[in-house]
Each structure stands twice: as structure tokens, then as C-alpha cells.
Amino acid sequence: MKWNSDWEKNSLQTATVSAWALEKNNVKWKNKIDGAQFEPIGYWGTNNKKGARSVKIYEMQHTKWKISWASIFTLTPVPVHETPSTEHIKKAIGYATKIASENEKNHNHPYNLLTSVVEGVSGIPLQSKWWDNTCYCSQLVWRSWCNAEMTYDFSGLTPLVLPTDIAAATNTKKIASYNNW
């Protein structure tokens, strides 16, 4: 698959923002680097064997605490998950776009899950999920939403945010799922 610069300009062909180790995959785009980057959204929905085999799309939802009838019995507010506002969506997209642009220009957001895994296994919760030098796919998604507002955070004290964490979070909602090729 060849990189098409129109993906950066045309919202119908728009590129998504992701973070992964480019050289370890079969797809190589000219002038693209490891880490946070733009990529064609068609890579995820394709019948080409270089694309993703299975795709699940989740909507992030933020948590608000509300008083309800159940609160009377439990003496605690009830968590309610709400769809993100247009403002939050724009902030999350803006953050991811900024990180990808900075990485392509300055190479300062490389793919680096290994550092996070080593820190997690060592038992030293250094909160590497917040560091720019550990930019990996699920972390980029999570940080983009936390940048919009901290009510999207579901990670607690864990040093990593993995794709399975996003899928299992109570404030995410699966909106589509399909298999390619």
C-alpha cells in the first residue's frame, strides 16, 4: 500500500492517528516513521492481506456521578456513562493529531511499548502511560481522551493501558465489529 498525501487533507479519505512499530509490519509508507503517525483509515477496513484481520471500534464515554434512587440505599452516587460532547471529540482528535505531527517532524514520540512493559513487570509503577517516550496505540487513544477531560480515565494506578483495557473498561462502548478478508 502506498501513502497518499490526500489522506491528510480530504476528510472523506482522512487518515487516522495511530502508534505502532512501522518496520515490524508488512506495510511501509514512504517518509513514515515508528510511533505516533497518520495512517489511512482504509488499512483497518480492507480485504488486503496486509490489513487488519479483525476490527472492533469502541466509543469512549466519560463518567459522571449522579444521585439516583439507588443512591438512597447505597449512600453513594451512581456512575453514569455518557457519550462524548463535540468539544471533547475535537480535543481528543486535536491531541492525537498534534502528537502525530510532532513525531513526524521531530521524531519525539516513537513507538516504545517495551519500556512500559519492563517498568510494569518490575513492579515499579512509574506511570509510564503518561510519558511521551512510550507512545503505543492504546496509550495514544487513552491519553487523547484524558487530554479532553479526565472523566474518560479508566486506568487507575496501572502503568500501562492495553487494548484489552479499553475493550474491558466500563466507560467504553463497542459500536462496530467486523472481520476482513
Tab-separated table of N, CA and C in Angstrom:
chain	number	residue	atom	x	y	z
A	1	MET	N	0.846	-1.165	0.000
A	1	MET	CA	0.000	0.000	0.000
A	1	MET	C	0.899	1.237	0.000
A	2	LYS	N	0.591	2.198	-0.831
A	2	LYS	CA	1.397	3.399	-0.959
A	2	LYS	C	0.706	4.567	-0.250
A	3	TRP	N	1.503	5.417	0.390
A	3	TRP	CA	0.965	6.571	1.098
A	3	TRP	C	0.396	7.571	0.102
A	4	ASN	N	-0.768	8.100	0.404
A	4	ASN	CA	-1.428	9.086	-0.445
A	4	ASN	C	-1.577	10.365	0.373
A	5	SER	N	-0.942	11.448	-0.062
A	5	SER	CA	-0.975	12.693	0.716
A	5	SER	C	-2.384	13.274	0.820
A	6	ASP	N	-3.314	12.874	-0.051
A	6	ASP	CA	-4.701	13.341	0.061
A	6	ASP	C	-5.354	12.878	1.360
A	7	TRP	N	-4.870	11.778	1.921
A	7	TRP	CA	-5.420	11.294	3.178
A	7	TRP	C	-5.278	12.337	4.278
A	8	GLU	N	-4.303	13.227	4.147
A	8	GLU	CA	-4.074	14.249	5.160
A	8	GLU	C	-4.992	15.450	4.988
A	9	LYS	N	-5.653	15.589	3.825
A	9	LYS	CA	-6.439	16.784	3.528
A	9	LYS	C	-7.924	16.518	3.367
A	10	ASN	N	-8.294	15.392	2.807
A	10	ASN	CA	-9.671	15.099	2.472
A	10	ASN	C	-10.333	14.332	3.609
A	11	SER	N	-11.356	14.931	4.202
A	11	SER	CA	-11.979	14.281	5.361
A	11	SER	C	-12.684	12.980	4.998
A	12	LEU	N	-13.029	12.764	3.733
A	12	LEU	CA	-13.637	11.503	3.329
A	12	LEU	C	-12.587	10.404	3.169
A	13	GLN	N	-11.332	10.806	2.932
A	13	GLN	CA	-10.239	9.851	2.813
A	13	GLN	C	-9.286	9.998	3.988
A	14	THR	N	-9.725	10.667	5.007
A	14	THR	CA	-8.850	11.093	6.088
A	14	THR	C	-8.046	9.949	6.703
A	15	ALA	N	-6.922	10.313	7.161
A	15	ALA	CA	-6.064	9.350	7.857
A	15	ALA	C	-6.450	9.343	9.322
A	16	THR	N	-6.314	8.227	9.932
A	16	THR	CA	-6.499	8.131	11.361
A	16	THR	C	-5.131	8.313	12.006
A	17	VAL	N	-5.089	8.475	13.296
A	17	VAL	CA	-3.819	8.596	14.002
A	17	VAL	C	-3.635	7.314	14.800
A	18	SER	N	-2.453	6.735	14.710
A	18	SER	CA	-2.162	5.520	15.464
A	18	SER	C	-0.722	5.576	15.932
A	19	ALA	N	-0.318	4.562	16.647
A	19	ALA	CA	1.077	4.467	17.099
A	19	ALA	C	1.461	3.002	17.083
A	20	TRP	N	2.434	2.663	16.281
A	20	TRP	CA	2.921	1.295	16.217
A	20	TRP	C	4.293	1.274	15.583
A	21	ALA	N	4.949	0.144	15.686
A	21	ALA	CA	6.311	-0.004	15.155
A	21	ALA	C	6.218	-0.322	13.665
A	22	LEU	N	6.472	0.671	12.846
A	22	LEU	CA	6.262	0.554	11.406
A	22	LEU	C	7.122	-0.521	10.760
A	23	GLU	N	8.388	-0.589	11.118
A	23	GLU	CA	9.281	-1.536	10.428
A	23	GLU	C	8.975	-2.994	10.749
A	24	LYS	N	8.205	-3.251	11.783
A	24	LYS	CA	7.896	-4.632	12.149
A	24	LYS	C	6.650	-5.145	11.438
A	25	ASN	N	6.004	-4.296	10.670
A	25	ASN	CA	4.803	-4.684	9.943
A	25	ASN	C	5.111	-4.786	8.453
A	26	ASN	N	4.225	-5.431	7.734
A	26	ASN	CA	4.422	-5.574	6.294
A	26	ASN	C	4.214	-4.276	5.539
A	27	VAL	N	3.470	-3.351	6.110
A	27	VAL	CA	3.164	-2.107	5.420
A	27	VAL	C	4.250	-1.084	5.701
A	28	LYS	N	4.768	-0.497	4.649
A	28	LYS	CA	5.772	0.568	4.794
A	28	LYS	C	5.376	1.710	3.873
A	29	TRP	N	5.197	2.885	4.454
A	29	TRP	CA	4.870	4.045	3.655
A	29	TRP	C	6.080	4.950	3.609
A	30	LYS	N	6.333	5.511	2.450
A	30	LYS	CA	7.474	6.405	2.273
A	30	LYS	C	7.375	7.582	3.252
A	31	ASN	N	8.493	7.897	3.876
A	31	ASN	CA	8.612	9.021	4.812
A	31	ASN	C	7.807	8.849	6.102
A	32	LYS	N	7.366	7.641	6.415
A	32	LYS	CA	6.658	7.405	7.668
A	32	LYS	C	7.620	6.758	8.651
A	33	ILE	N	7.406	7.040	9.927
A	33	ILE	CA	8.328	6.576	10.956
A	33	ILE	C	7.578	5.810	12.032
A	34	ASP	N	8.319	5.207	12.945
A	34	ASP	CA	7.718	4.499	14.069
A	34	ASP	C	7.014	5.479	14.993
A	35	GLY	N	6.043	4.954	15.712
A	35	GLY	CA	5.401	5.741	16.759
A	35	GLY	C	4.126	6.406	16.291
A	36	ALA	N	3.799	7.522	16.920
A	36	ALA	CA	2.584	8.254	16.582
A	36	ALA	C	2.685	8.726	15.143
A	37	GLN	N	1.654	8.421	14.357
A	37	GLN	CA	1.693	8.746	12.934
A	37	GLN	C	0.287	8.754	12.357
A	38	PHE	N	0.171	9.312	11.162
A	38	PHE	CA	-1.074	9.253	10.423
A	38	PHE	C	-1.033	7.992	9.577
A	39	GLU	N	-2.175	7.363	9.406
A	39	GLU	CA	-2.244	6.207	8.524
A	39	GLU	C	-3.614	6.185	7.876
A	40	PRO	N	-3.725	5.566	6.714
A	40	PRO	CA	-5.017	5.560	6.040
A	40	PRO	C	-6.033	4.722	6.811
A	41	ILE	N	-7.207	5.262	6.947
A	41	ILE	CA	-8.245	4.543	7.683
A	41	ILE	C	-8.587	3.246	6.954
A	42	GLY	N	-8.360	3.207	5.658
A	42	GLY	CA	-8.620	2.006	4.873
A	42	GLY	C	-7.743	0.830	5.255
A	43	TYR	N	-6.630	1.079	5.943
A	43	TYR	CA	-5.774	-0.027	6.386
A	43	TYR	C	-6.539	-0.947	7.334
A	44	TRP	N	-7.442	-0.387	8.099
A	44	TRP	CA	-8.177	-1.163	9.096
A	44	TRP	C	-9.409	-1.837	8.506
A	45	GLY	N	-9.938	-1.302	7.442
A	45	GLY	CA	-11.098	-1.912	6.810
A	45	GLY	C	-10.753	-2.287	5.382
A	46	THR	N	-10.236	-3.476	5.170
A	46	THR	CA	-9.739	-3.851	3.860
A	46	THR	C	-9.857	-5.350	3.653
A	47	ASN	N	-9.821	-5.756	2.407
A	47	ASN	CA	-9.740	-7.188	2.130
A	47	ASN	C	-8.333	-7.558	1.662
A	48	ASN	N	-7.397	-6.629	1.860
A	48	ASN	CA	-5.996	-6.836	1.525
A	48	ASN	C	-5.330	-7.578	2.691
A	49	LYS	N	-4.546	-8.593	2.420
A	49	LYS	CA	-3.926	-9.390	3.494
A	49	LYS	C	-2.935	-8.587	4.338
A	50	LYS	N	-2.592	-7.370	3.904
A	50	LYS	CA	-1.703	-6.536	4.712
A	50	LYS	C	-2.492	-5.731	5.743
A	51	GLY	N	-3.781	-5.759	5.661
A	51	GLY	CA	-4.616	-5.006	6.585
A	51	GLY	C	-4.913	-5.786	7.851
A	52	ALA	N	-5.665	-5.165	8.715
A	52	ALA	CA	-6.043	-5.792	9.975
A	52	ALA	C	-7.055	-6.912	9.719
A	53	ARG	N	-6.901	-8.025	10.388
A	53	ARG	CA	-7.794	-9.169	10.179
A	53	ARG	C	-9.150	-8.968	10.872
A	54	SER	N	-9.124	-8.465	12.080
A	54	SER	CA	-10.345	-8.259	12.846
A	54	SER	C	-10.326	-6.841	13.404
A	55	VAL	N	-11.456	-6.157	13.310
A	55	VAL	CA	-11.524	-4.768	13.754
A	55	VAL	C	-12.707	-4.603	14.697
A	56	LYS	N	-12.447	-3.952	15.812
A	56	LYS	CA	-13.503	-3.593	16.757
A	56	LYS	C	-13.383	-2.099	17.008
A	57	ILE	N	-14.490	-1.404	16.919
A	57	ILE	CA	-14.483	0.042	17.105
A	57	ILE	C	-15.238	0.357	18.398
A	58	TYR	N	-14.570	1.099	19.279
A	58	TYR	CA	-15.147	1.458	20.569
A	58	TYR	C	-15.363	2.958	20.653
A	59	GLU	N	-16.407	3.340	21.345
A	59	GLU	CA	-16.653	4.746	21.641
A	59	GLU	C	-16.265	4.979	23.092
A	60	MET	N	-15.435	5.967	23.319
A	60	MET	CA	-15.108	6.337	24.696
A	60	MET	C	-16.296	7.093	25.273
A	61	GLN	N	-16.572	6.835	26.513
A	61	GLN	CA	-17.622	7.553	27.217
A	61	GLN	C	-17.033	8.071	28.523
A	62	HIS	N	-17.511	9.219	28.940
A	62	HIS	CA	-16.985	9.728	30.203
A	62	HIS	C	-17.968	9.429	31.326
A	63	THR	N	-17.422	9.388	32.515
A	63	THR	CA	-18.206	9.004	33.679
A	63	THR	C	-18.627	10.239	34.463
A	64	LYS	N	-19.904	10.321	34.734
A	64	LYS	CA	-20.427	11.364	35.620
A	64	LYS	C	-21.080	10.644	36.795
A	65	TRP	N	-20.983	11.237	37.945
A	65	TRP	CA	-21.579	10.649	39.145
A	65	TRP	C	-22.870	11.383	39.444
A	66	LYS	N	-23.962	10.627	39.546
A	66	LYS	CA	-25.267	11.239	39.757
A	66	LYS	C	-25.968	10.584	40.953
A	67	ILE	N	-26.817	11.371	41.551
A	67	ILE	CA	-27.648	10.870	42.647
A	67	ILE	C	-28.893	10.245	42.015
A	68	SER	N	-29.238	9.045	42.454
A	68	SER	CA	-30.423	8.362	41.941
A	68	SER	C	-31.120	7.655	43.095
A	69	TRP	N	-32.185	6.930	42.785
A	69	TRP	CA	-32.878	6.166	43.819
A	69	TRP	C	-31.950	5.143	44.457
A	70	ALA	N	-31.055	4.563	43.651
A	70	ALA	CA	-30.105	3.581	44.191
A	70	ALA	C	-29.166	4.237	45.204
A	71	SER	N	-28.905	5.532	45.044
A	71	SER	CA	-28.018	6.253	45.959
A	71	SER	C	-28.576	6.286	47.379
A	72	ILE	N	-29.887	6.286	47.476
A	72	ILE	CA	-30.516	6.328	48.795
A	72	ILE	C	-30.158	5.062	49.586
A	73	PHE	N	-30.119	3.933	48.912
A	73	PHE	CA	-29.838	2.665	49.585
A	73	PHE	C	-28.344	2.422	49.783
A	74	THR	N	-27.534	2.883	48.843
A	74	THR	CA	-26.091	2.624	48.926
A	74	THR	C	-25.319	3.778	49.553
A	75	LEU	N	-25.966	4.926	49.697
A	75	LEU	CA	-25.344	6.152	50.211
A	75	LEU	C	-24.166	6.625	49.364
A	76	THR	N	-24.173	6.255	48.079
A	76	THR	CA	-23.132	6.706	47.155
A	76	THR	C	-23.770	7.095	45.822
A	77	PRO	N	-23.157	8.023	45.120
A	77	PRO	CA	-23.671	8.363	43.789
A	77	PRO	C	-23.480	7.183	42.825
A	78	VAL	N	-24.228	7.193	41.757
A	78	VAL	CA	-24.186	6.123	40.760
A	78	VAL	C	-23.399	6.615	39.549
A	79	PRO	N	-22.452	5.803	39.041
A	79	PRO	CA	-21.738	6.229	37.842
A	79	PRO	C	-22.634	6.117	36.608
A	80	VAL	N	-22.642	7.159	35.804
A	80	VAL	CA	-23.405	7.176	34.563
A	80	VAL	C	-22.413	7.474	33.437
A	81	HIS	N	-22.441	6.654	32.398
A	81	HIS	CA	-21.527	6.847	31.267
A	81	HIS	C	-22.259	7.568	30.150
A	82	GLU	N	-21.640	8.645	29.680
A	82	GLU	CA	-22.273	9.474	28.667
A	82	GLU	C	-21.404	9.580	27.421
A	83	THR	N	-22.065	9.740	26.291
A	83	THR	CA	-21.398	9.930	25.013
A	83	THR	C	-20.601	11.232	25.059
A	84	PRO	N	-19.423	11.249	24.443
A	84	PRO	CA	-18.618	12.474	24.483
A	84	PRO	C	-19.280	13.634	23.740
A	85	SER	N	-19.012	14.822	24.229
A	85	SER	CA	-19.522	16.027	23.568
A	85	SER	C	-18.664	16.321	22.342
A	86	THR	N	-19.167	17.146	21.469
A	86	THR	CA	-18.416	17.562	20.283
A	86	THR	C	-17.108	18.224	20.694
A	87	GLU	N	-17.150	19.013	21.760
A	87	GLU	CA	-15.939	19.682	22.262
A	87	GLU	C	-14.887	18.656	22.695
A	88	HIS	N	-15.299	17.622	23.414
A	88	HIS	CA	-14.355	16.587	23.851
A	88	HIS	C	-13.801	15.805	22.661
A	89	ILE	N	-14.642	15.516	21.698
A	89	ILE	CA	-14.180	14.805	20.497
A	89	ILE	C	-13.119	15.630	19.786
A	90	LYS	N	-13.367	16.913	19.627
A	90	LYS	CA	-12.396	17.788	18.950
A	90	LYS	C	-11.081	17.863	19.732
A	91	LYS	N	-11.161	17.912	21.068
A	91	LYS	CA	-9.946	17.952	21.888
A	91	LYS	C	-9.145	16.658	21.755
A	92	ALA	N	-9.831	15.519	21.781
A	92	ALA	CA	-9.136	14.228	21.649
A	92	ALA	C	-8.477	14.111	20.280
A	93	ILE	N	-9.187	14.471	19.234
A	93	ILE	CA	-8.626	14.430	17.873
A	93	ILE	C	-7.457	15.401	17.769
A	94	GLY	N	-7.627	16.592	18.337
A	94	GLY	CA	-6.563	17.603	18.281
A	94	GLY	C	-5.281	17.124	18.953
A	95	TYR	N	-5.424	16.463	20.103
A	95	TYR	CA	-4.251	15.951	20.818
A	95	TYR	C	-3.547	14.877	19.992
A	96	ALA	N	-4.300	13.904	19.487
A	96	ALA	CA	-3.693	12.826	18.694
A	96	ALA	C	-3.024	13.379	17.437
A	97	THR	N	-3.670	14.318	16.791
A	97	THR	CA	-3.104	14.936	15.584
A	97	THR	C	-1.814	15.675	15.915
A	98	LYS	N	-1.802	16.395	17.030
A	98	LYS	CA	-0.600	17.131	17.457
A	98	LYS	C	0.568	16.169	17.718
A	99	ILE	N	0.304	15.084	18.419
A	99	ILE	CA	1.359	14.114	18.730
A	99	ILE	C	1.910	13.490	17.444
A	100	ALA	N	1.023	13.112	16.516
A	100	ALA	CA	1.473	12.515	15.253
A	100	ALA	C	2.276	13.520	14.433
A	101	SER	N	1.823	14.767	14.381
A	101	SER	CA	2.551	15.796	13.633
A	101	SER	C	3.933	16.047	14.233
A	102	GLU	N	3.987	16.121	15.576
A	102	GLU	CA	5.278	16.322	16.244
A	102	GLU	C	6.220	15.146	15.983
A	103	ASN	N	5.696	13.935	16.001
A	103	ASN	CA	6.543	12.771	15.783
A	103	ASN	C	7.089	12.755	14.359
A	104	GLU	N	6.239	13.059	13.401
A	104	GLU	CA	6.704	13.059	12.014
A	104	GLU	C	7.725	14.162	11.766
A	105	LYS	N	7.579	15.274	12.479
A	105	LYS	CA	8.509	16.391	12.294
A	105	LYS	C	9.792	16.228	13.101
A	106	ASN	N	9.663	15.839	14.379
A	106	ASN	CA	10.807	15.831	15.295
A	106	ASN	C	11.221	14.451	15.793
A	107	HIS	N	10.485	13.418	15.449
A	107	HIS	CA	10.777	12.045	15.902
A	107	HIS	C	10.826	11.949	17.427
A	108	ASN	N	9.908	12.658	18.108
A	108	ASN	CA	9.963	12.657	19.574
A	108	ASN	C	8.813	11.882	20.233
A	109	HIS	N	8.061	11.101	19.460
A	109	HIS	CA	7.024	10.243	20.032
A	109	HIS	C	7.122	8.858	19.396
A	110	PRO	N	8.263	8.188	19.548
A	110	PRO	CA	8.450	6.888	18.898
A	110	PRO	C	7.646	5.786	19.578
A	111	TYR	N	7.424	4.712	18.863
A	111	TYR	CA	6.752	3.553	19.438
A	111	TYR	C	7.676	2.940	20.478
A	112	ASN	N	7.168	2.733	21.695
A	112	ASN	CA	8.036	2.210	22.738
A	112	ASN	C	7.213	1.535	23.824
A	113	LEU	N	6.606	0.416	23.500
A	113	LEU	CA	5.855	-0.334	24.498
A	113	LEU	C	6.783	-1.091	25.433
A	114	LEU	N	7.954	-1.492	24.943
A	114	LEU	CA	8.876	-2.296	25.743
A	114	LEU	C	9.236	-1.621	27.064
A	115	THR	N	9.543	-0.332	27.034
A	115	THR	CA	9.883	0.386	28.259
A	115	THR	C	8.751	0.284	29.266
A	116	SER	N	7.521	0.452	28.811
A	116	SER	CA	6.369	0.379	29.699
A	116	SER	C	6.190	-1.019	30.275
A	117	VAL	N	6.383	-2.038	29.451
A	117	VAL	CA	6.234	-3.416	29.921
A	117	VAL	C	7.282	-3.731	30.983
A	118	VAL	N	8.543	-3.345	30.732
A	118	VAL	CA	9.621	-3.600	31.694
A	118	VAL	C	9.311	-2.912	33.016
A	119	GLU	N	8.839	-1.680	32.963
A	119	GLU	CA	8.508	-0.963	34.194
A	119	GLU	C	7.350	-1.637	34.921
A	120	GLY	N	6.374	-2.123	34.167
A	120	GLY	CA	5.233	-2.797	34.773
A	120	GLY	C	5.625	-4.113	35.415
A	121	VAL	N	6.440	-4.896	34.732
A	121	VAL	CA	6.876	-6.196	35.253
A	121	VAL	C	7.773	-6.021	36.468
A	122	SER	N	8.561	-4.969	36.479
A	122	SER	CA	9.474	-4.743	37.596
A	122	SER	C	8.721	-4.387	38.881
A	123	GLY	N	7.440	-4.067	38.726
A	123	GLY	CA	6.649	-3.727	39.912
A	123	GLY	C	6.804	-2.290	40.347
A	124	ILE	N	7.485	-1.498	39.541
A	124	ILE	CA	7.669	-0.088	39.877
A	124	ILE	C	6.674	0.715	39.042
A	125	PRO	N	5.554	1.111	39.622
A	125	PRO	CA	4.533	1.827	38.837
A	125	PRO	C	4.947	3.274	38.564
A	126	LEU	N	5.745	3.443	37.553
A	126	LEU	CA	6.270	4.769	37.235
A	126	LEU	C	5.314	5.592	36.384
A	127	GLN	N	4.126	5.041	36.136
A	127	GLN	CA	3.115	5.746	35.351
A	127	GLN	C	3.630	6.128	33.963
A	128	SER	N	4.306	5.200	33.325
A	128	SER	CA	4.852	5.474	32.007
A	128	SER	C	3.769	5.730	30.967
A	129	LYS	N	2.533	5.393	31.288
A	129	LYS	CA	1.448	5.658	30.344
A	129	LYS	C	1.303	7.154	30.052
A	130	TRP	N	1.839	7.990	30.935
A	130	TRP	CA	1.769	9.440	30.736
A	130	TRP	C	2.959	9.985	29.958
A	131	TRP	N	3.993	9.208	29.754
A	131	TRP	CA	5.210	9.711	29.137
A	131	TRP	C	5.113	9.676	27.623
A	132	ASP	N	5.640	10.711	26.995
A	132	ASP	CA	5.662	10.769	25.530
A	132	ASP	C	6.638	9.776	24.918
A	133	ASN	N	7.637	9.349	25.672
A	133	ASN	CA	8.627	8.424	25.098
A	133	ASN	C	8.128	6.982	25.094
A	134	THR	N	6.907	6.758	25.545
A	134	THR	CA	6.310	5.420	25.468
A	134	THR	C	5.001	5.522	24.702
A	135	CYS	N	5.098	5.898	23.459
A	135	CYS	CA	3.905	6.098	22.654
A	135	CYS	C	3.529	4.800	21.945
A	136	TYR	N	2.453	4.185	22.371
A	136	TYR	CA	1.940	2.988	21.718
A	136	TYR	C	0.440	3.181	21.516
A	137	CYS	N	-0.156	2.353	20.680
A	137	CYS	CA	-1.510	2.606	20.173
A	137	CYS	C	-2.559	2.875	21.247
A	138	SER	N	-2.753	1.954	22.165
A	138	SER	CA	-3.814	2.124	23.153
A	138	SER	C	-3.522	3.280	24.104
A	139	GLN	N	-2.250	3.514	24.375
A	139	GLN	CA	-1.879	4.643	25.229
A	139	GLN	C	-2.229	5.965	24.540
A	140	LEU	N	-1.971	6.062	23.240
A	140	LEU	CA	-2.277	7.281	22.494
A	140	LEU	C	-3.779	7.560	22.522
A	141	VAL	N	-4.585	6.536	22.335
A	141	VAL	CA	-6.045	6.690	22.394
A	141	VAL	C	-6.455	7.168	23.785
A	142	TRP	N	-5.970	6.470	24.800
A	142	TRP	CA	-6.329	6.800	26.179
A	142	TRP	C	-5.905	8.225	26.543
A	143	ARG	N	-4.659	8.586	26.210
A	143	ARG	CA	-4.170	9.932	26.550
A	143	ARG	C	-4.928	11.015	25.799
A	144	SER	N	-5.327	10.725	24.567
A	144	SER	CA	-6.090	11.710	23.796
A	144	SER	C	-7.399	12.039	24.499
A	145	TRP	N	-8.075	10.996	24.995
A	145	TRP	CA	-9.338	11.226	25.691
A	145	TRP	C	-9.119	11.863	27.056
A	146	CYS	N	-8.081	11.462	27.770
A	146	CYS	CA	-7.784	12.090	29.068
A	146	CYS	C	-7.414	13.552	28.878
A	147	ASN	N	-6.806	13.879	27.743
A	147	ASN	CA	-6.499	15.270	27.435
A	147	ASN	C	-7.786	16.079	27.261
A	148	ALA	N	-8.822	15.445	26.719
A	148	ALA	CA	-10.106	16.129	26.554
A	148	ALA	C	-10.734	16.409	27.921
A	149	GLU	N	-10.707	15.388	28.783
A	149	GLU	CA	-11.209	15.543	30.157
A	149	GLU	C	-10.876	14.275	30.932
A	150	MET	N	-10.504	14.414	32.175
A	150	MET	CA	-10.091	13.261	32.979
A	150	MET	C	-11.243	12.309	33.316
A	151	THR	N	-12.478	12.688	33.045
A	151	THR	CA	-13.593	11.773	33.301
A	151	THR	C	-13.585	10.575	32.344
A	152	TYR	N	-12.683	10.582	31.357
A	152	TYR	CA	-12.545	9.438	30.451
A	152	TYR	C	-11.538	8.415	30.979
A	153	ASP	N	-10.829	8.751	32.019
A	153	ASP	CA	-9.810	7.841	32.554
A	153	ASP	C	-10.461	6.634	33.214
A	154	PHE	N	-9.963	5.475	32.871
A	154	PHE	CA	-10.444	4.237	33.473
A	154	PHE	C	-9.283	3.399	34.000
A	155	SER	N	-8.070	3.926	33.932
A	155	SER	CA	-6.871	3.116	34.162
A	155	SER	C	-6.407	3.027	35.611
A	156	GLY	N	-6.831	3.933	36.439
A	156	GLY	CA	-6.387	3.900	37.831
A	156	GLY	C	-4.878	4.023	37.958
A	157	LEU	N	-4.268	3.190	38.798
A	157	LEU	CA	-2.828	3.279	39.049
A	157	LEU	C	-1.984	2.371	38.159
A	158	THR	N	-2.593	1.673	37.218
A	158	THR	CA	-1.808	0.787	36.358
A	158	THR	C	-0.850	1.606	35.496
A	159	PRO	N	0.379	1.113	35.283
A	159	PRO	CA	1.345	1.870	34.497
A	159	PRO	C	1.129	1.747	32.993
A	160	LEU	N	0.312	0.796	32.558
A	160	LEU	CA	0.060	0.568	31.130
A	160	LEU	C	-1.417	0.705	30.814
A	161	VAL	N	-1.701	1.036	29.566
A	161	VAL	CA	-3.066	0.992	29.056
A	161	VAL	C	-3.003	0.132	27.799
A	162	LEU	N	-3.557	-1.070	27.889
A	162	LEU	CA	-3.503	-2.019	26.785
A	162	LEU	C	-4.827	-2.021	26.023
A	163	PRO	N	-4.835	-2.512	24.783
A	163	PRO	CA	-6.096	-2.579	24.032
A	163	PRO	C	-7.191	-3.336	24.781
A	164	THR	N	-6.813	-4.385	25.494
A	164	THR	CA	-7.810	-5.141	26.259
A	164	THR	C	-8.399	-4.296	27.385
A	165	ASP	N	-7.609	-3.355	27.915
A	165	ASP	CA	-8.125	-2.456	28.952
A	165	ASP	C	-9.224	-1.560	28.385
A	166	ILE	N	-9.005	-1.077	27.169
A	166	ILE	CA	-10.012	-0.234	26.523
A	166	ILE	C	-11.281	-1.051	26.276
A	167	ALA	N	-11.105	-2.257	25.763
A	167	ALA	CA	-12.264	-3.115	25.469
A	167	ALA	C	-13.036	-3.477	26.734
A	168	ALA	N	-12.350	-3.671	27.845
A	168	ALA	CA	-12.992	-4.118	29.079
A	168	ALA	C	-13.483	-2.977	29.970
A	169	ALA	N	-13.109	-1.754	29.655
A	169	ALA	CA	-13.484	-0.619	30.506
A	169	ALA	C	-14.998	-0.438	30.539
A	170	THR	N	-15.502	-0.034	31.680
A	170	THR	CA	-16.945	0.177	31.791
A	170	THR	C	-17.390	1.441	31.070
A	171	ASN	N	-16.463	2.342	30.787
A	171	ASN	CA	-16.843	3.570	30.079
A	171	ASN	C	-16.423	3.554	28.607
A	172	THR	N	-16.377	2.357	28.016
A	172	THR	CA	-16.253	2.249	26.562
A	172	THR	C	-17.440	1.436	26.068
A	173	LYS	N	-17.809	1.697	24.837
A	173	LYS	CA	-18.968	1.022	24.254
A	173	LYS	C	-18.587	0.556	22.856
A	174	LYS	N	-18.695	-0.753	22.608
A	174	LYS	CA	-18.383	-1.272	21.280
A	174	LYS	C	-19.499	-0.851	20.334
A	175	ILE	N	-19.114	-0.146	19.260
A	175	ILE	CA	-20.125	0.329	18.322
A	175	ILE	C	-20.087	-0.412	16.987
A	176	ALA	N	-18.994	-1.122	16.717
A	176	ALA	CA	-18.914	-1.920	15.479
A	176	ALA	C	-17.850	-2.981	15.629
A	177	SER	N	-18.028	-4.059	14.878
A	177	SER	CA	-17.061	-5.164	14.873
A	177	SER	C	-17.204	-5.876	13.548
A	178	TYR	N	-16.079	-6.153	12.895
A	178	TYR	CA	-16.130	-6.892	11.638
A	178	TYR	C	-14.815	-7.587	11.356
A	179	ASN	N	-14.868	-8.557	10.479
A	179	ASN	CA	-13.677	-9.284	10.057
A	179	ASN	C	-13.361	-8.961	8.619
A	180	ASN	N	-12.096	-8.799	8.327
A	180	ASN	CA	-11.640	-8.526	6.975
A	180	ASN	C	-11.105	-9.786	6.331
A	181	TRP	N	-11.040	-9.782	5.057
A	181	TRP	CA	-10.563	-10.874	4.200
A	181	TRP	C	-10.909	-12.155	4.816
